[in-house]
Amino acid sequence: FGGYFDLETVLVYTTTGYFEAGGQQYVLSPEEYGKWAFLRTNAELLDDAKDRGLLQSFALAKMRERPAWLDPSLLGPDGRAVWDLLANQDPARVPGLIAALSPAMRETLLALSPRHTIGDLRARLYLAHSVTDNFIPYSESVRLAEAAGSAERVRIEILTVYRHVDVEALPLWELLRRDGLPLFRLVYRVVGER
């Protein structure tokens, strides 16, 4: 539910709002929380304790929607590389900014990107993703489904009323009208696995 194929692509979206789907380019407003959650969890990979502390404290404050400010000149080279990536607004710069991250952080991004292993998957894969997801673009689940293999093993449902994993505040009848059939198909197939 709300999966991804490549963390680099997710970081492009998280930092710039840019993504591609069906041969078209889009720019949306991603949820800022995703950027700060990434910073908080990945700052622990930095060797410099000062950088770790500054970035995690800043990220935690932002996640709690509290006022926060950080002078990037206080950061060491690895901390500054993370800051530069998250402050970036240009999608074309993201690959170079990722290349400037610490080796531990780059290795983690690589290890957490299904793009490198999804071709080996032999199980059935059920995916659901909403076009209104403001954390991860729905195109990531589409790419994941395409890379995972045959239509016999992979099922994907594109929804319209979810914000990542939370449903919009809609009356039940509206939820069912808009996404009832795709949700039913998904649940029916998953329950059918038993």
Coordinates of N, CA and C in Angstrom, one line a residue:
F1 N 0.9 -1.2 0.0 CA 0.0 0.0 0.0 C 0.9 1.2 0.0
G2 N 0.9 2.0 -1.1 CA 1.8 3.1 -1.2 C 3.2 2.8 -1.3
G3 N 3.6 1.7 -2.1 CA 4.9 1.3 -2.2 C 5.8 2.1 -3.1
Y4 N 7.0 1.7 -3.2 CA 8.0 2.4 -4.1 C 8.9 1.4 -4.8
F5 N 9.5 1.8 -5.9 CA 10.4 1.1 -6.7 C 11.8 1.5 -6.5
D6 N 12.0 2.8 -6.4 CA 13.4 3.3 -6.3 C 13.4 4.5 -5.3
L7 N 14.2 4.4 -4.3 CA 14.3 5.5 -3.3 C 14.8 6.8 -3.9
E8 N 15.7 6.7 -4.9 CA 16.2 8.0 -5.5 C 15.0 8.7 -6.2
T9 N 14.1 8.0 -6.8 CA 13.0 8.7 -7.4 C 12.1 9.3 -6.3
V10 N 11.9 8.5 -5.2 CA 11.1 9.1 -4.1 C 11.7 10.3 -3.6
L11 N 13.1 10.4 -3.5 CA 13.7 11.6 -3.0 C 13.6 12.7 -3.9
V12 N 13.6 12.5 -5.2 CA 13.3 13.5 -6.2 C 11.9 14.1 -5.9
Y13 N 10.9 13.3 -5.7 CA 9.6 13.7 -5.4 C 9.5 14.4 -4.1
T14 N 10.1 13.8 -3.0 CA 10.0 14.4 -1.7 C 10.6 15.8 -1.6
T15 N 11.7 16.0 -2.4 CA 12.4 17.3 -2.3 C 11.9 18.3 -3.3
T16 N 11.4 17.9 -4.4 CA 11.1 18.8 -5.5 C 9.6 18.8 -5.9
G17 N 8.9 17.7 -5.6 CA 7.5 17.5 -6.1 C 7.4 16.9 -7.5
Y18 N 8.5 16.7 -8.1 CA 8.6 16.2 -9.5 C 8.5 14.7 -9.6
F19 N 7.6 14.2 -10.5 CA 7.6 12.8 -10.9 C 7.1 12.6 -12.3
E20 N 7.3 11.4 -12.8 CA 6.8 11.1 -14.1 C 5.8 9.9 -14.0
A21 N 4.8 10.0 -14.8 CA 3.8 8.9 -14.9 C 3.2 8.8 -16.3
G22 N 3.2 7.6 -16.9 CA 2.6 7.5 -18.2 C 3.2 8.4 -19.2
G23 N 4.5 8.6 -19.1 CA 5.2 9.5 -20.1 C 5.0 11.0 -19.9
Q24 N 4.3 11.3 -18.9 CA 4.0 12.7 -18.6 C 4.8 13.2 -17.3
Q25 N 5.2 14.4 -17.3 CA 5.9 15.0 -16.1 C 4.9 15.8 -15.3
Y26 N 5.0 15.6 -14.0 CA 4.1 16.3 -13.0 C 4.9 16.9 -11.9
V27 N 4.4 18.0 -11.4 CA 5.0 18.6 -10.2 C 3.8 18.9 -9.2
L28 N 3.9 18.2 -8.0 CA 2.9 18.4 -7.0 C 3.6 18.9 -5.7
S29 N 2.8 19.1 -4.7 CA 3.3 19.5 -3.4 C 3.4 18.3 -2.5
P30 N 4.6 17.8 -2.4 CA 4.7 16.6 -1.5 C 4.5 17.0 0.0
E31 N 4.2 16.1 0.8 CA 4.0 16.3 2.2 C 5.4 16.5 2.9
E32 N 5.6 17.7 3.5 CA 6.9 18.0 4.1 C 7.3 17.0 5.2
Y33 N 6.3 16.4 5.8 CA 6.6 15.4 6.9 C 7.5 14.3 6.4
G34 N 7.3 13.9 5.1 CA 8.2 12.8 4.5 C 9.6 13.2 4.5
K35 N 9.9 14.5 4.2 CA 11.3 14.9 4.1 C 11.9 14.9 5.5
W36 N 11.2 15.3 6.5 CA 11.8 15.4 7.8 C 11.8 14.0 8.4
A37 N 10.9 13.1 8.1 CA 11.0 11.7 8.6 C 12.3 11.0 8.0
F38 N 12.5 11.3 6.7 CA 13.7 10.7 6.1 C 15.0 11.3 6.8
L39 N 15.0 12.5 7.1 CA 16.1 13.1 7.7 C 16.3 12.5 9.1
R40 N 15.3 12.4 9.9 CA 15.4 11.9 11.2 C 15.9 10.5 11.3
T41 N 15.4 9.6 10.4 CA 15.9 8.2 10.4 C 17.2 8.0 9.8
N42 N 17.6 8.8 8.8 CA 18.8 8.6 8.1 C 20.0 9.4 8.7
A43 N 19.7 10.4 9.5 CA 20.8 11.1 10.2 C 21.6 10.2 11.1
E44 N 21.0 9.2 11.6 CA 21.7 8.2 12.4 C 22.9 7.5 11.7
L45 N 22.9 7.6 10.4 CA 24.0 6.9 9.6 C 25.2 7.8 9.5
L46 N 25.1 9.0 10.0 CA 26.3 9.9 10.0 C 27.2 9.6 11.1
D47 N 28.5 9.7 10.8 CA 29.6 9.4 11.8 C 29.7 10.5 12.8
D48 N 29.5 11.7 12.4 CA 29.7 12.9 13.2 C 28.5 13.1 14.2
A49 N 28.8 12.9 15.5 CA 27.7 13.0 16.5 C 27.0 14.4 16.5
K50 N 27.8 15.4 16.3 CA 27.2 16.8 16.2 C 26.2 16.9 15.1
D51 N 26.6 16.5 13.9 CA 25.7 16.5 12.7 C 24.5 15.7 13.0
R52 N 24.7 14.5 13.6 CA 23.5 13.6 13.9 C 22.5 14.4 14.8
G53 N 23.1 14.9 15.9 CA 22.2 15.6 16.9 C 21.5 16.8 16.3
L54 N 22.2 17.7 15.6 CA 21.6 18.8 15.0 C 20.5 18.5 14.0
L55 N 20.8 17.5 13.1 CA 19.8 17.2 12.1 C 18.6 16.4 12.6
Q56 N 18.8 15.6 13.6 CA 17.7 14.8 14.2 C 16.8 15.8 15.0
S57 N 17.4 16.7 15.7 CA 16.7 17.6 16.5 C 15.8 18.5 15.6
F58 N 16.4 19.0 14.6 CA 15.7 19.8 13.6 C 14.6 19.1 13.0
A59 N 14.9 17.8 12.5 CA 13.8 17.0 11.9 C 12.7 16.7 12.8
L60 N 13.0 16.4 14.1 CA 11.9 16.1 15.1 C 11.0 17.3 15.3
A61 N 11.6 18.5 15.4 CA 10.8 19.7 15.6 C 9.9 19.9 14.4
K62 N 10.5 19.7 13.2 CA 9.7 19.9 12.0 C 8.5 18.9 11.9
M63 N 8.8 17.7 12.3 CA 7.8 16.6 12.2 C 6.7 16.9 13.2
R64 N 7.0 17.6 14.3 CA 6.0 18.0 15.3 C 5.4 19.4 15.0
E65 N 5.8 19.9 13.8 CA 5.3 21.2 13.4 C 5.6 22.3 14.3
R66 N 6.8 22.3 14.9 CA 7.3 23.3 15.8 C 8.3 24.2 15.0
P67 N 8.4 25.4 15.4 CA 9.4 26.3 14.7 C 10.8 25.7 14.9
A68 N 11.5 25.7 13.8 CA 12.9 25.2 13.9 C 13.8 25.9 12.8
W69 N 15.0 26.1 13.2 CA 16.0 26.8 12.3 C 17.3 26.1 12.5
L70 N 18.0 25.9 11.4 CA 19.4 25.3 11.5 C 20.3 26.0 10.5
D71 N 21.4 26.5 11.0 CA 22.4 27.1 10.2 C 23.3 26.0 9.6
P72 N 23.2 25.8 8.3 CA 23.9 24.7 7.6 C 25.4 24.8 7.7
S73 N 25.9 26.0 8.0 CA 27.4 26.2 8.2 C 27.9 25.5 9.4
L74 N 27.0 25.1 10.3 CA 27.4 24.4 11.5 C 27.7 22.9 11.3
L75 N 27.2 22.4 10.1 CA 27.3 21.0 9.8 C 28.7 20.7 9.2
G76 N 29.1 19.4 9.4 CA 30.3 18.9 8.8 C 30.0 18.5 7.3
P77 N 30.9 18.0 6.6 CA 30.7 17.7 5.2 C 29.6 16.7 4.9
D78 N 29.5 15.6 5.7 CA 28.4 14.6 5.5 C 27.1 15.1 5.9
G79 N 27.0 15.9 7.0 CA 25.7 16.5 7.4 C 25.3 17.5 6.4
R80 N 26.2 18.3 5.9 CA 25.9 19.3 4.9 C 25.4 18.7 3.6
A81 N 25.9 17.5 3.2 CA 25.5 16.8 2.0 C 24.0 16.4 2.2
V82 N 23.6 15.9 3.3 CA 22.2 15.6 3.6 C 21.4 16.8 3.5
W83 N 21.8 17.9 4.2 CA 21.1 19.1 4.2 C 20.9 19.6 2.7
D84 N 21.9 19.6 1.9 CA 21.9 20.1 0.6 C 20.8 19.3 -0.3
L85 N 20.8 18.0 0.0 CA 19.8 17.2 -0.7 C 18.4 17.6 -0.4
L86 N 18.1 17.7 0.9 CA 16.8 18.0 1.3 C 16.4 19.5 1.0
A87 N 17.3 20.4 0.9 CA 17.0 21.8 0.6 C 16.9 22.0 -0.9
N88 N 17.3 21.0 -1.7 CA 17.3 21.2 -3.1 C 15.9 21.2 -3.7
Q89 N 15.7 22.0 -4.8 CA 14.4 22.1 -5.5 C 14.5 21.7 -6.9
D90 N 15.7 21.3 -7.4 CA 15.9 21.0 -8.8 C 16.0 19.5 -9.0
P91 N 15.1 18.9 -9.7 CA 15.1 17.4 -9.8 C 16.4 16.9 -10.5
A92 N 16.9 17.7 -11.4 CA 18.1 17.3 -12.2 C 19.4 17.2 -11.3
R93 N 19.3 17.9 -10.1 CA 20.5 17.8 -9.2 C 20.5 16.7 -8.3
V94 N 19.4 16.0 -8.1 CA 19.2 14.9 -7.1 C 20.3 13.8 -7.2
P95 N 20.5 13.2 -8.4 CA 21.5 12.2 -8.5 C 22.9 12.6 -8.0
G96 N 23.3 13.8 -8.4 CA 24.6 14.3 -7.9 C 24.6 14.5 -6.4
L97 N 23.5 15.0 -5.9 CA 23.4 15.2 -4.4 C 23.4 13.9 -3.7
I98 N 22.8 12.9 -4.2 CA 22.8 11.6 -3.6 C 24.3 11.0 -3.6
A99 N 24.9 11.2 -4.8 CA 26.3 10.7 -4.9 C 27.2 11.4 -3.9
A100 N 26.9 12.6 -3.4 CA 27.7 13.3 -2.4 C 27.4 12.8 -0.9
L101 N 26.4 12.0 -0.7 CA 26.1 11.5 0.6 C 27.2 10.6 1.1
S102 N 27.2 10.4 2.4 CA 28.2 9.4 3.0 C 28.0 8.0 2.4
P103 N 29.1 7.2 2.3 CA 29.0 5.9 1.8 C 27.9 5.1 2.6
A104 N 27.8 5.2 3.9 CA 26.8 4.4 4.6 C 25.4 4.8 4.2
M105 N 25.1 6.1 3.9 CA 23.8 6.5 3.5 C 23.5 6.1 2.1
R106 N 24.5 6.2 1.2 CA 24.2 5.7 -0.1 C 24.0 4.2 -0.1
E107 N 24.7 3.4 0.6 CA 24.5 2.0 0.7 C 23.1 1.6 1.2
T108 N 22.7 2.4 2.2 CA 21.3 2.2 2.8 C 20.2 2.5 1.7
L109 N 20.4 3.6 1.0 CA 19.4 3.9 0.0 C 19.4 2.8 -1.1
L110 N 20.5 2.3 -1.4 CA 20.6 1.2 -2.4 C 20.0 -0.1 -1.9
A111 N 20.2 -0.4 -0.7 CA 19.7 -1.6 -0.1 C 18.2 -1.6 0.1
L112 N 17.6 -0.4 0.3 CA 16.2 -0.2 0.5 C 15.4 0.1 -0.7
S113 N 16.1 0.0 -1.9 CA 15.4 0.3 -3.2 C 15.1 -1.1 -3.8
P114 N 13.8 -1.5 -3.8 CA 13.4 -2.7 -4.4 C 13.8 -2.9 -5.9
R115 N 14.1 -1.8 -6.6 CA 14.5 -1.9 -8.0 C 15.6 -2.9 -8.2
H116 N 16.5 -3.2 -7.2 CA 17.6 -4.0 -7.4 C 17.3 -5.5 -7.2
T117 N 16.2 -5.8 -6.6 CA 15.9 -7.2 -6.2 C 14.5 -7.6 -6.7
I118 N 13.6 -6.8 -7.1 CA 12.2 -7.1 -7.4 C 12.1 -8.2 -8.5
G119 N 13.1 -8.2 -9.4 CA 13.1 -9.2 -10.5 C 13.2 -10.6 -10.0
D120 N 13.7 -10.8 -8.8 CA 13.9 -12.1 -8.2 C 12.7 -12.6 -7.4
L121 N 11.7 -11.7 -7.3 CA 10.5 -12.1 -6.5 C 9.7 -13.2 -7.2
R122 N 9.4 -14.2 -6.5 CA 8.6 -15.3 -7.1 C 7.2 -15.4 -6.4
A123 N 6.9 -14.6 -5.4 CA 5.6 -14.6 -4.8 C 4.7 -13.8 -5.5
R124 N 3.4 -13.9 -5.2 CA 2.4 -12.9 -5.7 C 2.6 -11.6 -5.1
L125 N 2.3 -10.5 -5.8 CA 2.5 -9.2 -5.3 C 1.2 -8.4 -5.5
Y126 N 0.7 -7.9 -4.4 CA -0.6 -7.1 -4.4 C -0.2 -5.6 -4.1
L127 N -0.5 -4.7 -4.9 CA -0.2 -3.3 -4.7 C -1.4 -2.4 -4.8
A128 N -1.5 -1.4 -4.0 CA -2.5 -0.4 -4.0 C -1.8 0.9 -3.8
H129 N -2.2 1.9 -4.6 CA -1.6 3.2 -4.5 C -2.6 4.3 -5.0
S130 N -2.6 5.4 -4.3 CA -3.5 6.4 -4.7 C -2.8 7.5 -5.5
V131 N -3.6 8.0 -6.5 CA -3.0 9.1 -7.3 C -2.9 10.4 -6.4
T132 N -3.5 10.4 -5.3 CA -3.4 11.6 -4.4 C -2.4 11.4 -3.3
D133 N -1.6 10.4 -3.4 CA -0.5 10.1 -2.4 C 0.5 11.3 -2.4
N134 N 0.6 12.0 -1.3 CA 1.6 13.1 -1.3 C 2.9 12.8 -0.5
F135 N 3.1 11.5 -0.3 CA 4.4 11.1 0.2 C 5.3 10.4 -0.8
I136 N 4.6 9.5 -1.6 CA 5.3 8.7 -2.6 C 4.4 8.8 -3.8
P137 N 4.9 9.1 -5.0 CA 4.0 9.2 -6.2 C 3.5 7.8 -6.6
Y138 N 2.3 7.7 -7.0 CA 1.7 6.4 -7.4 C 2.5 5.8 -8.5
S139 N 3.2 6.5 -9.3 CA 4.0 6.0 -10.4 C 5.0 5.0 -9.9
E140 N 5.4 5.1 -8.6 CA 6.4 4.1 -8.1 C 5.8 2.7 -7.9
S141 N 4.5 2.6 -7.5 CA 3.9 1.3 -7.5 C 3.7 0.7 -8.9
V142 N 3.4 1.6 -9.8 CA 3.3 1.2 -11.2 C 4.6 0.6 -11.7
R143 N 5.7 1.3 -11.4 CA 7.0 0.8 -11.8 C 7.4 -0.5 -11.1
L144 N 7.0 -0.6 -9.9 CA 7.2 -1.8 -9.1 C 6.5 -3.0 -9.7
A145 N 5.2 -2.8 -10.1 CA 4.4 -3.8 -10.7 C 5.0 -4.3 -12.0
E146 N 5.4 -3.3 -12.8 CA 6.0 -3.6 -14.1 C 7.3 -4.4 -14.0
A147 N 8.1 -4.1 -13.0 CA 9.4 -4.8 -12.8 C 9.3 -6.1 -12.2
A148 N 8.1 -6.4 -11.5 CA 8.0 -7.6 -10.7 C 7.6 -8.8 -11.5
G149 N 7.1 -8.6 -12.7 CA 6.8 -9.8 -13.5 C 5.4 -9.8 -14.1
S150 N 5.0 -11.0 -14.3 CA 3.7 -11.2 -15.1 C 2.5 -10.8 -14.4
A151 N 1.5 -10.5 -15.2 CA 0.2 -10.0 -14.6 C -0.5 -11.1 -13.8
E152 N -0.1 -12.4 -14.0 CA -0.6 -13.5 -13.2 C -0.2 -13.4 -11.8
R153 N 1.0 -12.9 -11.5 CA 1.6 -12.8 -10.1 C 1.4 -11.4 -9.5
V154 N 1.2 -10.4 -10.3 CA 1.2 -9.0 -9.8 C -0.2 -8.4 -10.1
R155 N -0.8 -7.8 -9.0 CA -2.0 -7.1 -9.2 C -1.8 -5.7 -8.6
I156 N -2.3 -4.7 -9.3 CA -2.2 -3.4 -8.8 C -3.5 -2.7 -8.9
E157 N -3.9 -1.9 -7.9 CA -5.1 -1.1 -7.9 C -4.7 0.3 -7.7
I158 N -5.1 1.2 -8.6 CA -4.9 2.6 -8.4 C -6.1 3.2 -7.8
L159 N -6.0 3.9 -6.7 CA -7.1 4.5 -5.9 C -7.1 6.0 -6.0
T160 N -8.1 6.6 -5.5 CA -8.2 8.1 -5.6 C -8.5 8.8 -4.3
V161 N -8.8 8.1 -3.2 CA -9.1 8.9 -2.0 C -8.2 8.7 -0.8
Y162 N -7.0 8.2 -1.1 CA -6.1 8.0 0.0 C -5.0 9.0 0.0
R163 N -4.5 9.4 1.1 CA -3.3 10.3 1.3 C -2.3 9.4 1.9
H164 N -1.5 8.8 1.0 CA -0.5 7.8 1.4 C -1.2 6.5 2.0
V165 N -1.3 6.4 3.3 CA -2.0 5.3 3.9 C -3.3 5.7 4.6
D166 N -3.6 7.0 4.6 CA -4.8 7.4 5.3 C -5.9 7.8 4.3
V167 N -7.1 7.5 4.6 CA -8.2 7.8 3.7 C -8.6 9.3 4.0
E168 N -9.0 9.9 2.9 CA -9.6 11.3 3.0 C -10.8 11.3 3.9
A169 N -11.1 12.4 4.5 CA -12.3 12.5 5.3 C -13.5 12.6 4.4
L170 N -14.1 11.5 4.0 CA -15.2 11.5 3.1 C -16.3 10.6 3.7
P171 N -17.6 10.9 3.3 CA -18.6 10.0 3.8 C -18.4 8.6 3.2
L172 N -18.8 7.6 3.9 CA -18.6 6.2 3.4 C -19.1 6.0 2.0
W173 N -20.3 6.5 1.7 CA -20.8 6.3 0.3 C -19.9 6.9 -0.7
E174 N -19.3 8.0 -0.5 CA -18.3 8.6 -1.4 C -17.1 7.8 -1.6
L175 N -16.6 7.3 -0.5 CA -15.4 6.4 -0.5 C -15.7 5.2 -1.4
L176 N -16.9 4.5 -1.1 CA -17.3 3.4 -1.9 C -17.5 3.7 -3.3
R177 N -18.1 4.8 -3.6 CA -18.4 5.2 -5.0 C -17.1 5.3 -5.8
R178 N -16.1 6.0 -5.1 CA -14.8 6.3 -5.9 C -13.9 5.1 -5.9
D179 N -13.7 4.4 -4.7 CA -12.7 3.3 -4.7 C -13.3 2.0 -4.2
G180 N -14.5 1.8 -4.1 CA -15.1 0.6 -3.6 C -14.7 -0.6 -4.4
L181 N -14.9 -0.5 -5.7 CA -14.6 -1.7 -6.6 C -13.1 -2.1 -6.6
P182 N -12.1 -1.1 -6.7 CA -10.7 -1.5 -6.6 C -10.4 -2.1 -5.2
L183 N -10.9 -1.5 -4.2 CA -10.6 -2.0 -2.8 C -11.2 -3.4 -2.7
F184 N -12.4 -3.6 -3.2 CA -13.0 -5.0 -3.1 C -12.2 -6.0 -3.9
R185 N -11.8 -5.6 -5.1 CA -10.9 -6.6 -5.9 C -9.7 -6.9 -5.1
L186 N -9.0 -5.9 -4.5 CA -7.8 -6.2 -3.8 C -8.0 -7.1 -2.6
V187 N -9.0 -6.8 -1.8 CA -9.3 -7.6 -0.6 C -9.7 -9.0 -1.0
Y188 N -10.5 -9.1 -2.0 CA -11.0 -10.4 -2.5 C -9.8 -11.3 -2.9
R189 N -8.8 -10.7 -3.6 CA -7.7 -11.5 -4.1 C -6.8 -11.8 -2.9
V190 N -6.5 -10.9 -2.0 CA -5.7 -11.2 -0.9 C -6.3 -12.3 0.0
V191 N -7.6 -12.1 0.3 CA -8.3 -13.2 1.1 C -8.3 -14.5 0.4
G192 N -8.4 -14.5 -0.9 CA -8.4 -15.7 -1.7 C -7.1 -16.4 -1.6
E193 N -6.0 -15.8 -1.2 CA -4.7 -16.5 -1.0 C -4.8 -17.5 0.1
R194 N -5.7 -17.4 1.0 CA -5.8 -18.3 2.1 C -6.4 -19.6 1.7

